[in-house]
mmCIF file of C-alpha atoms and ligand atoms in Angstrom:
data_model
loop_
_atom_site.group_PDB
_atom_site.id
_atom_site.type_symbol
_atom_site.label_atom_id
_atom_site.label_comp_id
_atom_site.label_asym_id
_atom_site.label_seq_id
_atom_site.Cartn_x
_atom_site.Cartn_y
_atom_site.Cartn_z
ATOM 1 C CA MET V 1 -10.956 -16.862 -23.387
ATOM 2 C CA LYS V 2 -11.374 -13.622 -25.261
ATOM 3 C CA THR V 3 -9.772 -10.772 -23.687
ATOM 4 C CA SER V 4 -11.193 -7.870 -25.897
ATOM 5 C CA GLY V 5 -13.286 -6.258 -23.217
ATOM 6 C CA ARG V 6 -12.612 -2.572 -22.000
ATOM 7 C CA LEU V 7 -12.710 -3.123 -18.282
ATOM 8 C CA VAL V 8 -10.744 -4.826 -15.755
ATOM 9 C CA LEU V 9 -12.458 -6.196 -12.297
ATOM 10 C CA GLY V 10 -10.117 -5.721 -10.249
ATOM 11 C CA ILE V 11 -10.049 -7.616 -6.731
ATOM 12 C CA GLU V 12 -7.853 -7.107 -3.375
ATOM 13 C CA THR V 13 -8.212 -9.030 -0.242
ATOM 14 C CA SER V 14 -4.362 -9.572 0.745
ATOM 15 C CA CYS V 15 -5.117 -7.914 4.248
ATOM 16 C CA ASP V 16 -7.883 -6.602 6.142
ATOM 17 C CA ASP V 17 -10.080 -4.797 3.215
ATOM 18 C CA THR V 18 -12.141 -6.711 0.818
ATOM 19 C CA ALA V 19 -12.063 -4.370 -2.417
ATOM 20 C CA VAL V 20 -13.422 -4.433 -5.533
ATOM 21 C CA ALA V 21 -13.078 -2.503 -8.553
ATOM 22 C CA LEU V 22 -13.772 -1.704 -12.220
ATOM 23 C CA VAL V 23 -11.261 -0.082 -14.319
ATOM 24 C CA GLN V 24 -10.337 1.064 -17.676
ATOM 25 C CA SER V 25 -6.572 0.837 -18.992
ATOM 26 C CA ASP V 26 -6.106 4.211 -18.835
ATOM 27 C CA GLY V 27 -6.762 4.086 -14.895
ATOM 28 C CA THR V 28 -10.613 5.786 -14.980
ATOM 29 C CA VAL V 29 -12.372 4.046 -12.076
ATOM 30 C CA ILE V 30 -15.916 3.150 -13.440
ATOM 31 C CA ALA V 31 -17.040 1.805 -9.705
ATOM 32 C CA ALA V 32 -15.340 0.813 -6.172
ATOM 33 C CA GLN V 33 -16.234 -0.377 -2.861
ATOM 34 C CA THR V 34 -14.210 -1.348 0.086
ATOM 35 C CA ALA V 35 -15.708 -3.302 2.774
ATOM 36 C CA SER V 36 -13.137 -2.404 5.910
ATOM 37 C CA GLN V 37 -12.553 -4.657 8.680
ATOM 38 C CA THR V 38 -11.251 -1.861 11.290
ATOM 39 C CA ASP V 39 -14.134 -2.770 13.808
ATOM 40 C CA ILE V 40 -12.958 -6.173 14.149
ATOM 41 C CA HIS V 41 -9.011 -5.666 14.460
ATOM 42 C CA THR V 42 -9.206 -2.599 16.483
ATOM 43 C CA MET V 43 -9.718 -4.548 19.826
ATOM 44 C CA TYR V 44 -6.650 -6.198 19.122
ATOM 45 C CA GLY V 45 -4.552 -3.424 17.766
ATOM 46 C CA GLY V 46 -3.754 -5.118 14.429
ATOM 47 C CA VAL V 47 -4.736 -7.485 12.024
ATOM 48 C CA TYR V 48 -5.901 -10.663 13.648
ATOM 49 C CA PRO V 49 -5.587 -13.413 10.229
ATOM 50 C CA GLU V 50 -8.340 -15.680 11.255
ATOM 51 C CA LEU V 51 -10.779 -13.279 11.670
ATOM 52 C CA ALA V 52 -9.664 -11.107 8.539
ATOM 53 C CA SER V 53 -10.153 -14.437 6.334
ATOM 54 C CA ARG V 54 -13.601 -14.896 7.910
ATOM 55 C CA ALA V 55 -14.520 -11.693 7.232
ATOM 56 C CA HIS V 56 -13.331 -11.737 3.643
ATOM 57 C CA VAL V 57 -15.626 -14.754 3.086
ATOM 58 C CA ASP V 58 -18.617 -12.992 4.233
ATOM 59 C CA LYS V 59 -17.713 -9.821 2.369
ATOM 60 C CA ILE V 60 -16.275 -10.621 -0.936
ATOM 61 C CA ILE V 61 -19.219 -11.364 -3.266
ATOM 62 C CA PRO V 62 -21.773 -8.491 -2.171
ATOM 63 C CA THR V 63 -18.887 -6.407 -2.742
ATOM 64 C CA VAL V 64 -18.365 -8.029 -6.200
ATOM 65 C CA GLN V 65 -21.980 -7.605 -6.498
ATOM 66 C CA SER V 66 -22.326 -3.879 -5.539
ATOM 67 C CA VAL V 67 -19.597 -2.660 -7.685
ATOM 68 C CA ILE V 68 -21.201 -4.428 -10.927
ATOM 69 C CA GLU V 69 -24.788 -3.012 -10.021
ATOM 70 C CA GLN V 70 -23.531 0.224 -9.397
ATOM 71 C CA SER V 71 -21.914 0.226 -12.749
ATOM 72 C CA GLY V 72 -24.524 -1.303 -15.033
ATOM 73 C CA VAL V 73 -21.983 -3.651 -16.491
ATOM 74 C CA ARG V 74 -22.120 -6.814 -17.701
ATOM 75 C CA PRO V 75 -19.509 -9.377 -17.496
ATOM 76 C CA SER V 76 -19.126 -9.432 -21.728
ATOM 77 C CA GLU V 77 -17.389 -6.281 -21.055
ATOM 78 C CA LEU V 78 -14.486 -7.758 -19.264
ATOM 79 C CA ALA V 79 -11.281 -7.833 -20.281
ATOM 80 C CA SER V 80 -10.234 -9.743 -17.288
ATOM 81 C CA ILE V 81 -10.507 -10.067 -13.519
ATOM 82 C CA GLY V 82 -7.008 -9.400 -11.772
ATOM 83 C CA VAL V 83 -6.932 -10.328 -8.269
ATOM 84 C CA THR V 84 -4.034 -10.098 -5.707
ATOM 85 C CA ARG V 85 -2.227 -13.441 -5.524
ATOM 86 C CA GLY V 86 0.318 -12.256 -3.144
ATOM 87 C CA PRO V 87 2.273 -10.808 -0.552
ATOM 88 C CA GLY V 88 -0.071 -11.071 1.983
ATOM 89 C CA LEU V 89 -2.108 -13.141 4.730
ATOM 90 C CA ILE V 90 -2.534 -16.805 3.238
ATOM 91 C CA GLY V 91 -6.154 -17.132 4.481
ATOM 92 C CA SER V 92 -7.148 -13.726 3.184
ATOM 93 C CA LEU V 93 -5.459 -14.222 -0.630
ATOM 94 C CA ILE V 94 -7.083 -17.596 -0.677
ATOM 95 C CA VAL V 95 -10.681 -15.947 -0.536
ATOM 96 C CA GLY V 96 -9.844 -13.463 -3.346
ATOM 97 C CA VAL V 97 -8.613 -15.983 -5.465
ATOM 98 C CA ASN V 98 -10.712 -18.537 -4.937
ATOM 99 C CA THR V 99 -13.836 -15.814 -5.738
ATOM 100 C CA ALA V 100 -11.662 -14.604 -8.911
ATOM 101 C CA ARG V 101 -11.544 -17.922 -10.014
ATOM 102 C CA GLY V 102 -15.190 -18.882 -9.549
ATOM 103 C CA LEU V 103 -16.395 -15.791 -11.528
ATOM 104 C CA GLY V 104 -13.842 -16.035 -14.160
ATOM 105 C CA ASP V 105 -15.255 -19.671 -14.819
ATOM 106 C CA GLY V 106 -18.537 -18.627 -14.222
ATOM 107 C CA TRP V 107 -18.171 -15.762 -16.539
ATOM 108 C CA GLN V 108 -15.841 -17.026 -18.962
ATOM 109 C CA VAL V 109 -13.522 -14.138 -18.307
ATOM 110 C CA PRO V 110 -9.588 -15.181 -17.928
ATOM 111 C CA VAL V 111 -8.482 -14.511 -14.181
ATOM 112 C CA ILE V 112 -4.884 -12.892 -13.593
ATOM 113 C CA GLY V 113 -2.853 -12.856 -10.605
ATOM 114 C CA VAL V 114 -1.352 -9.848 -9.519
ATOM 115 C CA ASN V 115 1.437 -9.030 -7.457
ATOM 116 C CA HIS V 116 -0.198 -6.529 -4.527
ATOM 117 C CA LEU V 117 2.967 -4.368 -4.576
ATOM 118 C CA ARG V 118 2.614 -3.878 -8.095
ATOM 119 C CA GLY V 119 -0.988 -2.328 -7.518
ATOM 120 C CA HIS V 120 0.522 -0.038 -5.016
ATOM 121 C CA LEU V 121 3.079 1.169 -7.368
ATOM 122 C CA ARG V 122 0.500 2.086 -10.124
ATOM 123 C CA SER V 123 -1.748 3.519 -7.557
ATOM 124 C CA ALA V 124 -0.549 6.980 -8.361
ATOM 125 C CA GLU V 125 -2.089 6.586 -11.849
ATOM 126 C CA LEU V 126 -5.287 6.050 -11.361
ATOM 127 C CA GLU V 127 -7.896 8.678 -12.175
ATOM 128 C CA GLY V 128 -5.998 11.142 -14.278
ATOM 129 C CA GLY V 129 -2.323 10.560 -11.995
ATOM 130 C CA LYS V 130 0.508 10.499 -14.501
ATOM 131 C CA VAL V 131 4.063 9.275 -13.633
ATOM 132 C CA ARG V 132 7.158 10.685 -15.618
ATOM 133 C CA TYR V 133 9.476 8.049 -16.161
ATOM 134 C CA PRO V 134 12.117 6.812 -14.801
ATOM 135 C CA ALA V 135 10.754 7.762 -11.771
ATOM 136 C CA VAL V 136 12.377 6.780 -7.718
ATOM 137 C CA VAL V 137 9.210 4.698 -5.835
ATOM 138 C CA LEU V 138 8.852 4.993 -2.183
ATOM 139 C CA LEU V 139 6.286 2.181 -1.034
ATOM 140 C CA VAL V 140 5.216 2.857 2.692
ATOM 141 C CA SER V 141 2.273 0.355 3.677
ATOM 142 C CA GLY V 142 1.538 -1.948 6.480
ATOM 143 C CA GLY V 143 3.609 -4.781 5.507
ATOM 144 C CA HIS V 144 6.273 -3.066 3.346
ATOM 145 C CA THR V 145 8.805 -0.334 3.366
ATOM 146 C CA VAL V 146 10.543 -0.453 -0.219
ATOM 147 C CA LEU V 147 12.155 2.017 -2.551
ATOM 148 C CA ALA V 148 12.216 1.068 -6.023
ATOM 149 C CA PHE V 149 13.666 2.506 -9.336
ATOM 150 C CA MET V 150 11.073 2.391 -12.475
ATOM 151 C CA GLN V 151 12.298 2.474 -15.550
ATOM 152 C CA ASP V 152 8.645 2.369 -17.135
ATOM 153 C CA VAL V 153 5.808 1.205 -16.062
ATOM 154 C CA THR V 154 6.652 -2.794 -15.961
ATOM 155 C CA THR V 155 10.609 -2.405 -14.977
ATOM 156 C CA ILE V 156 10.817 -2.424 -11.535
ATOM 157 C CA VAL V 157 14.456 -2.920 -9.768
ATOM 158 C CA ARG V 158 14.079 -2.889 -5.808
ATOM 159 C CA ILE V 159 17.049 -0.370 -4.379
ATOM 160 C CA GLY V 160 15.992 -0.329 -0.820
ATOM 161 C CA THR V 161 13.961 -2.649 1.535
ATOM 162 C CA THR V 162 13.457 -2.492 5.368
ATOM 163 C CA ARG V 163 15.743 -5.242 7.514
ATOM 164 C CA ASP V 164 12.941 -5.537 10.199
ATOM 165 C CA ASP V 165 9.574 -3.764 10.406
ATOM 166 C CA SER V 166 7.710 -1.796 7.994
ATOM 167 C CA VAL V 167 7.296 1.930 8.572
ATOM 168 C CA GLY V 168 3.489 1.436 8.714
ATOM 169 C CA GLU V 169 3.652 -1.460 11.323
ATOM 170 C CA ALA V 170 5.994 0.954 13.592
ATOM 171 C CA TYR V 171 3.097 3.540 13.680
ATOM 172 C CA ASP V 172 0.900 0.610 14.378
ATOM 173 C CA LYS V 173 2.546 -0.627 17.437
ATOM 174 C CA VAL V 174 3.067 2.816 18.598
ATOM 175 C CA ALA V 175 -0.430 3.584 18.686
ATOM 176 C CA ARG V 176 -1.027 0.219 20.644
ATOM 177 C CA MET V 177 1.781 1.195 23.401
ATOM 178 C CA LEU V 178 -0.225 4.525 23.480
ATOM 179 C CA GLY V 179 -3.756 2.800 23.706
ATOM 180 C CA LEU V 180 -4.961 4.620 20.506
ATOM 181 C CA GLY V 181 -6.536 1.869 18.183
ATOM 182 C CA TYR V 182 -5.914 0.244 15.069
ATOM 183 C CA PRO V 183 -4.512 1.606 12.133
ATOM 184 C CA GLY V 184 -2.172 3.337 14.156
ATOM 185 C CA GLY V 185 -1.272 5.751 11.370
ATOM 186 C CA PRO V 186 -4.063 8.251 10.720
ATOM 187 C CA ILE V 187 -4.517 8.632 14.904
ATOM 188 C CA ILE V 188 -0.733 8.901 15.293
ATOM 189 C CA ASP V 189 -0.372 11.792 12.679
ATOM 190 C CA LYS V 190 -3.149 13.610 13.993
ATOM 191 C CA MET V 191 -2.077 13.503 17.708
ATOM 192 C CA ALA V 192 1.555 14.396 16.490
ATOM 193 C CA VAL V 193 0.441 18.023 15.301
ATOM 194 C CA ASP V 194 -0.820 18.828 18.739
ATOM 195 C CA GLY V 195 2.274 17.765 20.184
ATOM 196 C CA LYS V 196 6.058 18.695 20.958
ATOM 197 C CA VAL V 197 9.124 17.184 19.860
ATOM 198 C CA LEU V 198 10.547 16.588 23.421
ATOM 199 C CA VAL V 199 12.597 13.669 22.745
ATOM 200 C CA ARG V 200 14.648 12.624 19.820
ATOM 201 C CA PHE V 201 14.178 8.801 19.213
ATOM 202 C CA PRO V 202 17.026 7.252 16.874
ATOM 203 C CA ARG V 203 16.821 7.458 13.160
ATOM 204 C CA PRO V 204 17.924 3.911 12.704
ATOM 205 C CA MET V 205 20.467 3.127 9.269
ATOM 206 C CA MET V 206 20.055 6.752 8.502
ATOM 207 C CA GLY V 207 23.372 7.144 7.305
ATOM 208 C CA GLN V 208 23.881 4.023 5.139
ATOM 209 C CA GLY V 209 22.612 2.937 2.033
ATOM 210 C CA LEU V 210 18.812 2.872 0.828
ATOM 211 C CA ASP V 211 17.694 0.143 3.679
ATOM 212 C CA PHE V 212 15.426 0.762 6.467
ATOM 213 C CA SER V 213 14.903 -0.683 10.099
ATOM 214 C CA PHE V 214 12.052 0.755 12.269
ATOM 215 C CA SER V 215 12.525 -2.039 14.986
ATOM 216 C CA GLY V 216 14.692 -0.028 16.730
ATOM 217 C CA LEU V 217 12.682 3.010 16.593
ATOM 218 C CA LYS V 218 9.735 1.301 18.040
ATOM 219 C CA SER V 219 11.650 -0.071 20.918
ATOM 220 C CA ALA V 220 13.000 3.177 21.623
ATOM 221 C CA VAL V 221 9.422 4.678 22.270
ATOM 222 C CA SER V 222 8.472 1.698 24.238
ATOM 223 C CA ARG V 223 11.847 2.439 26.592
ATOM 224 C CA TYR V 224 10.994 5.956 26.850
ATOM 225 C CA LEU V 225 7.161 5.366 27.847
ATOM 226 C CA GLU V 226 8.466 3.196 30.437
ATOM 227 C CA SER V 227 10.982 5.910 31.827
ATOM 228 C CA GLU V 228 8.466 8.660 31.531
ATOM 229 C CA PRO V 229 5.163 7.150 32.129
ATOM 230 C CA GLY V 230 3.417 11.084 32.510
ATOM 231 C CA ALA V 231 4.637 11.843 28.671
ATOM 232 C CA ARG V 232 1.781 13.361 26.606
ATOM 233 C CA ALA V 233 0.700 10.934 23.819
ATOM 234 C CA GLU V 234 0.964 13.878 21.219
ATOM 235 C CA ASP V 235 4.250 14.769 22.360
ATOM 236 C CA VAL V 236 5.299 10.942 21.990
ATOM 237 C CA ALA V 237 3.937 10.695 18.631
ATOM 238 C CA ALA V 238 5.620 13.875 17.388
ATOM 239 C CA ALA V 239 8.578 12.821 18.338
ATOM 240 C CA PHE V 240 8.102 9.831 16.790
ATOM 241 C CA VAL V 241 6.781 10.632 13.478
ATOM 242 C CA ASP V 242 9.545 13.632 13.179
ATOM 243 C CA ALA V 243 12.167 10.361 13.475
ATOM 244 C CA CYS V 244 9.921 8.275 11.059
ATOM 245 C CA MET V 245 10.233 11.614 8.298
ATOM 246 C CA ASP V 246 13.691 12.051 9.046
ATOM 247 C CA VAL V 247 14.353 8.300 7.890
ATOM 248 C CA LEU V 248 11.514 8.030 5.130
ATOM 249 C CA ILE V 249 12.754 11.691 3.395
ATOM 250 C CA GLY V 250 16.438 11.296 3.863
ATOM 251 C CA LYS V 251 16.525 7.890 2.150
ATOM 252 C CA CYS V 252 14.406 9.416 -0.763
ATOM 253 C CA SER V 253 16.857 12.352 -0.998
ATOM 254 C CA ARG V 254 19.840 9.853 -1.329
ATOM 255 C CA ALA V 255 17.990 7.789 -3.777
ATOM 256 C CA LEU V 256 17.361 10.939 -6.048
ATOM 257 C CA ALA V 257 20.822 11.979 -5.612
ATOM 258 C CA MET V 258 21.682 8.374 -6.591
ATOM 259 C CA TYR V 259 19.099 7.518 -9.655
ATOM 260 C CA LYS V 260 18.463 11.187 -11.294
ATOM 261 C CA PRO V 261 14.630 10.075 -12.018
ATOM 262 C CA ALA V 262 12.216 12.704 -13.699
ATOM 263 C CA SER V 263 9.707 11.988 -10.427
ATOM 264 C CA LEU V 264 9.267 10.568 -6.868
ATOM 265 C CA VAL V 265 6.552 8.810 -6.365
ATOM 266 C CA VAL V 266 4.919 7.807 -2.788
ATOM 267 C CA VAL V 267 2.530 4.850 -2.412
ATOM 268 C CA GLY V 268 0.972 2.797 0.368
ATOM 269 C CA GLY V 269 -1.092 3.170 3.251
ATOM 270 C CA VAL V 270 1.495 5.465 5.002
ATOM 271 C CA ALA V 271 1.330 7.718 1.658
ATOM 272 C CA ALA V 272 -1.717 8.904 2.846
ATOM 273 C CA SER V 273 0.255 10.915 6.149
ATOM 274 C CA PRO V 274 -0.088 14.395 5.504
ATOM 275 C CA GLN V 275 3.013 15.071 7.399
ATOM 276 C CA LEU V 276 4.790 12.338 4.996
ATOM 277 C CA ARG V 277 3.159 14.298 1.728
ATOM 278 C CA ALA V 278 4.456 17.848 3.021
ATOM 279 C CA GLU V 279 7.347 16.511 3.553
ATOM 280 C CA ALA V 280 8.097 14.858 0.169
ATOM 281 C CA LYS V 281 6.755 17.853 -1.471
ATOM 282 C CA LYS V 282 9.144 19.882 0.058
ATOM 283 C CA LEU V 283 12.283 17.524 -0.866
ATOM 284 C CA CYS V 284 10.935 17.192 -4.472
ATOM 285 C CA HIS V 285 10.806 20.900 -4.889
ATOM 286 C CA GLY V 286 14.042 21.184 -3.654
ATOM 287 C CA ASN V 287 15.540 18.750 -6.220
ATOM 288 C CA GLY V 288 13.602 19.841 -9.482
ATOM 289 C CA VAL V 289 11.766 16.626 -9.205
ATOM 290 C CA GLU V 290 7.987 15.844 -10.038
ATOM 291 C CA LEU V 291 6.093 14.738 -7.043
ATOM 292 C CA CYS V 292 3.671 11.875 -7.821
ATOM 293 C CA LEU V 293 1.067 10.993 -5.353
ATOM 294 C CA PRO V 294 -2.083 8.679 -5.503
ATOM 295 C CA PRO V 295 -5.471 10.349 -4.423
ATOM 296 C CA LEU V 296 -5.780 9.834 -0.368
ATOM 297 C CA LYS V 297 -8.608 6.720 -1.239
ATOM 298 C CA TRP V 298 -6.251 4.910 -3.657
ATOM 299 C CA SER V 299 -3.251 4.977 -0.978
ATOM 300 C CA THR V 300 -4.388 2.549 1.269
ATOM 301 C CA ASP V 301 -5.214 -0.838 -0.178
ATOM 302 C CA ASN V 302 -8.038 -0.921 -3.097
ATOM 303 C CA GLY V 303 -9.267 -2.791 -6.042
ATOM 304 C CA ALA V 304 -8.296 -0.312 -8.184
ATOM 305 C CA MET V 305 -4.976 -0.433 -8.130
ATOM 306 C CA ILE V 306 -4.869 -4.163 -8.267
ATOM 307 C CA GLY V 307 -6.925 -3.541 -11.675
ATOM 308 C CA LEU V 308 -4.681 -1.312 -13.488
ATOM 309 C CA ALA V 309 -1.944 -3.224 -12.504
ATOM 310 C CA ALA V 310 -3.350 -6.324 -14.004
ATOM 311 C CA TRP V 311 -4.235 -4.110 -17.405
ATOM 312 C CA ASP V 312 -0.012 -3.679 -17.662
ATOM 313 C CA TYR V 313 0.168 -7.741 -17.606
ATOM 314 C CA LEU V 314 -2.075 -7.924 -20.180
ATOM 315 C CA SER V 315 -0.178 -5.329 -22.396
ATOM 316 C CA LYS V 316 2.584 -7.605 -21.897
ATOM 317 C CA ASP V 317 0.654 -10.869 -22.389
ATOM 318 C CA ILE V 318 1.476 -12.357 -18.766
ATOM 319 C CA ARG V 319 -0.837 -14.392 -17.565
ATOM 320 C CA LEU V 320 -0.073 -15.733 -14.303
ATOM 321 C CA ASP V 321 -2.032 -18.338 -12.487
ATOM 322 C CA ALA V 322 -4.030 -17.021 -9.560
ATOM 323 C CA SER V 323 -2.334 -19.128 -6.832
ATOM 324 C CA PRO V 324 -1.532 -17.294 -3.617
ATOM 325 C CA ASN V 325 1.898 -16.456 -3.050
ATOM 326 C CA THR V 326 2.885 -15.036 0.191
ATOM 327 C CA SER V 327 6.376 -14.246 -0.273
ATOM 328 C CA LEU V 328 6.609 -12.068 -4.005
ATOM 329 C CA SER V 329 9.085 -9.049 -3.850
ATOM 330 C CA ILE V 330 8.493 -5.965 -5.791
ATOM 331 C CA GLU V 331 10.385 -7.209 -8.885
ATOM 332 C CA ASP V 332 8.321 -10.187 -9.325
ATOM 333 C CA PHE V 333 4.928 -10.440 -11.481
HETATM 334 O O1 LIG K 401 -1.227 -0.138 1.976
HETATM 335 P P1 LIG K 401 -2.144 -0.663 3.022
HETATM 336 O O2 LIG K 401 -3.421 0.081 3.296
HETATM 337 O O3 LIG K 401 -2.037 -1.715 3.772
HETATM 338 C C1 LIG K 401 -0.943 -2.531 3.588
HETATM 339 O O4 LIG K 401 -0.717 -3.201 2.055
HETATM 340 O O5 LIG K 401 -0.117 -2.922 4.390
HETATM 341 O O6 LIG K 401 -1.464 0.124 4.424
HETATM 342 C C2 LIG K 401 -1.539 0.325 5.707
HETATM 343 C C3 LIG K 401 -0.689 0.881 6.934
HETATM 344 C C4 LIG K 401 -0.857 0.889 8.337
HETATM 345 O O7 LIG K 401 -0.209 0.409 8.984
HETATM 346 C C5 LIG K 401 -1.682 1.923 8.518
HETATM 347 O O8 LIG K 401 -1.491 2.588 10.054
HETATM 348 C C6 LIG K 401 -0.866 2.874 7.701
HETATM 349 O O9 LIG K 401 -1.090 2.509 6.573
HETATM 350 N N1 LIG K 401 -1.641 4.283 7.510
HETATM 351 C C7 LIG K 401 -1.061 5.426 7.582
HETATM 352 C C8 LIG K 401 -2.003 6.618 7.273
HETATM 353 N N2 LIG K 401 -3.218 5.742 6.988
HETATM 354 C C9 LIG K 401 -3.170 4.401 7.055
HETATM 355 N N3 LIG K 401 0.172 5.907 8.361
HETATM 356 C C10 LIG K 401 0.415 6.982 8.229
HETATM 357 N N4 LIG K 401 -0.102 7.811 8.213
HETATM 358 C C11 LIG K 401 -1.895 7.676 7.799
HETATM 359 N N5 LIG K 401 -2.438 8.765 7.463
HETATM 360 ZN ZN1 LIG K 402 -1.274 -3.046 0.987
#
């Protein structure tokens, strides 16, 4: 099959967003659409996997159709379809992968399975963003909290990871404890602005290496709420965010000292946090390192980052079978 087209169709269905985009090799996004499932999962305070895959089935074709129609692009203009093959929820991944394969067969366009985490790593170069390499990357999402060293666009070494929960998961669980809905990140961040740090929650693994742990912090918030039932949600949110920032920025600071990169890249859903953006800016300013952040709308899951990562696979001639794999690491293609 030919790969001479000028666009990649990126398809992302690893979790609770049905996201599709058309992307050029330089990161220009021609059209993009995301069907969010927030309304479905809010009442559960987290993603309900069976409902997520069913919603993907309903939304995937209309979302692809809308992106194709918005752009006026013909399938013959596609170099490939890049689709998330993992990690993620198996039922959700299967919907994206099977749809991509069907479209690829029908349109005679090659289909490339893409690692969702590589998609996040590349999100900072969408729509004009430029990352200076080598880079230290902090990937903070609902499913992952990882530090990586990127020598260049495709050479990635994992240098730190969470031993238990991800930071996004901790945000979501604390929001659920406070009865605030899902996703917890944006709600907690907003509340924290109006709160005071009246308690110092633990900073797990702060003094050791580049790995993270967030489950002890989450439990500490839970115990605090039991012992102080009258605590203001705003104050609890402020103390929780304060602990998260200390840990995330402390680990980034150590990674900058160890790897001496040209830039720090912060990506993933939690990179939408204004507090994290501000703290990362201070850190980079103090270290003379460039800070690279994706535009807000490309921080959370989207199809454009998968499309851009697929271009990397094409340039390296890596044509992975689009079979779902729930356990990919950041170093895998
Ligand atoms: O990258 P993402 O969209 O999906 C995964 O790959 O997991 O990240 C979702 C996570 C959720 O845990 C959500 O609470 C968190 O990102 N999040 C935020 C913000 N917006 C989303 N966390 C902190 N502050 C935000 N503004
Ligand atoms: Zn993600």
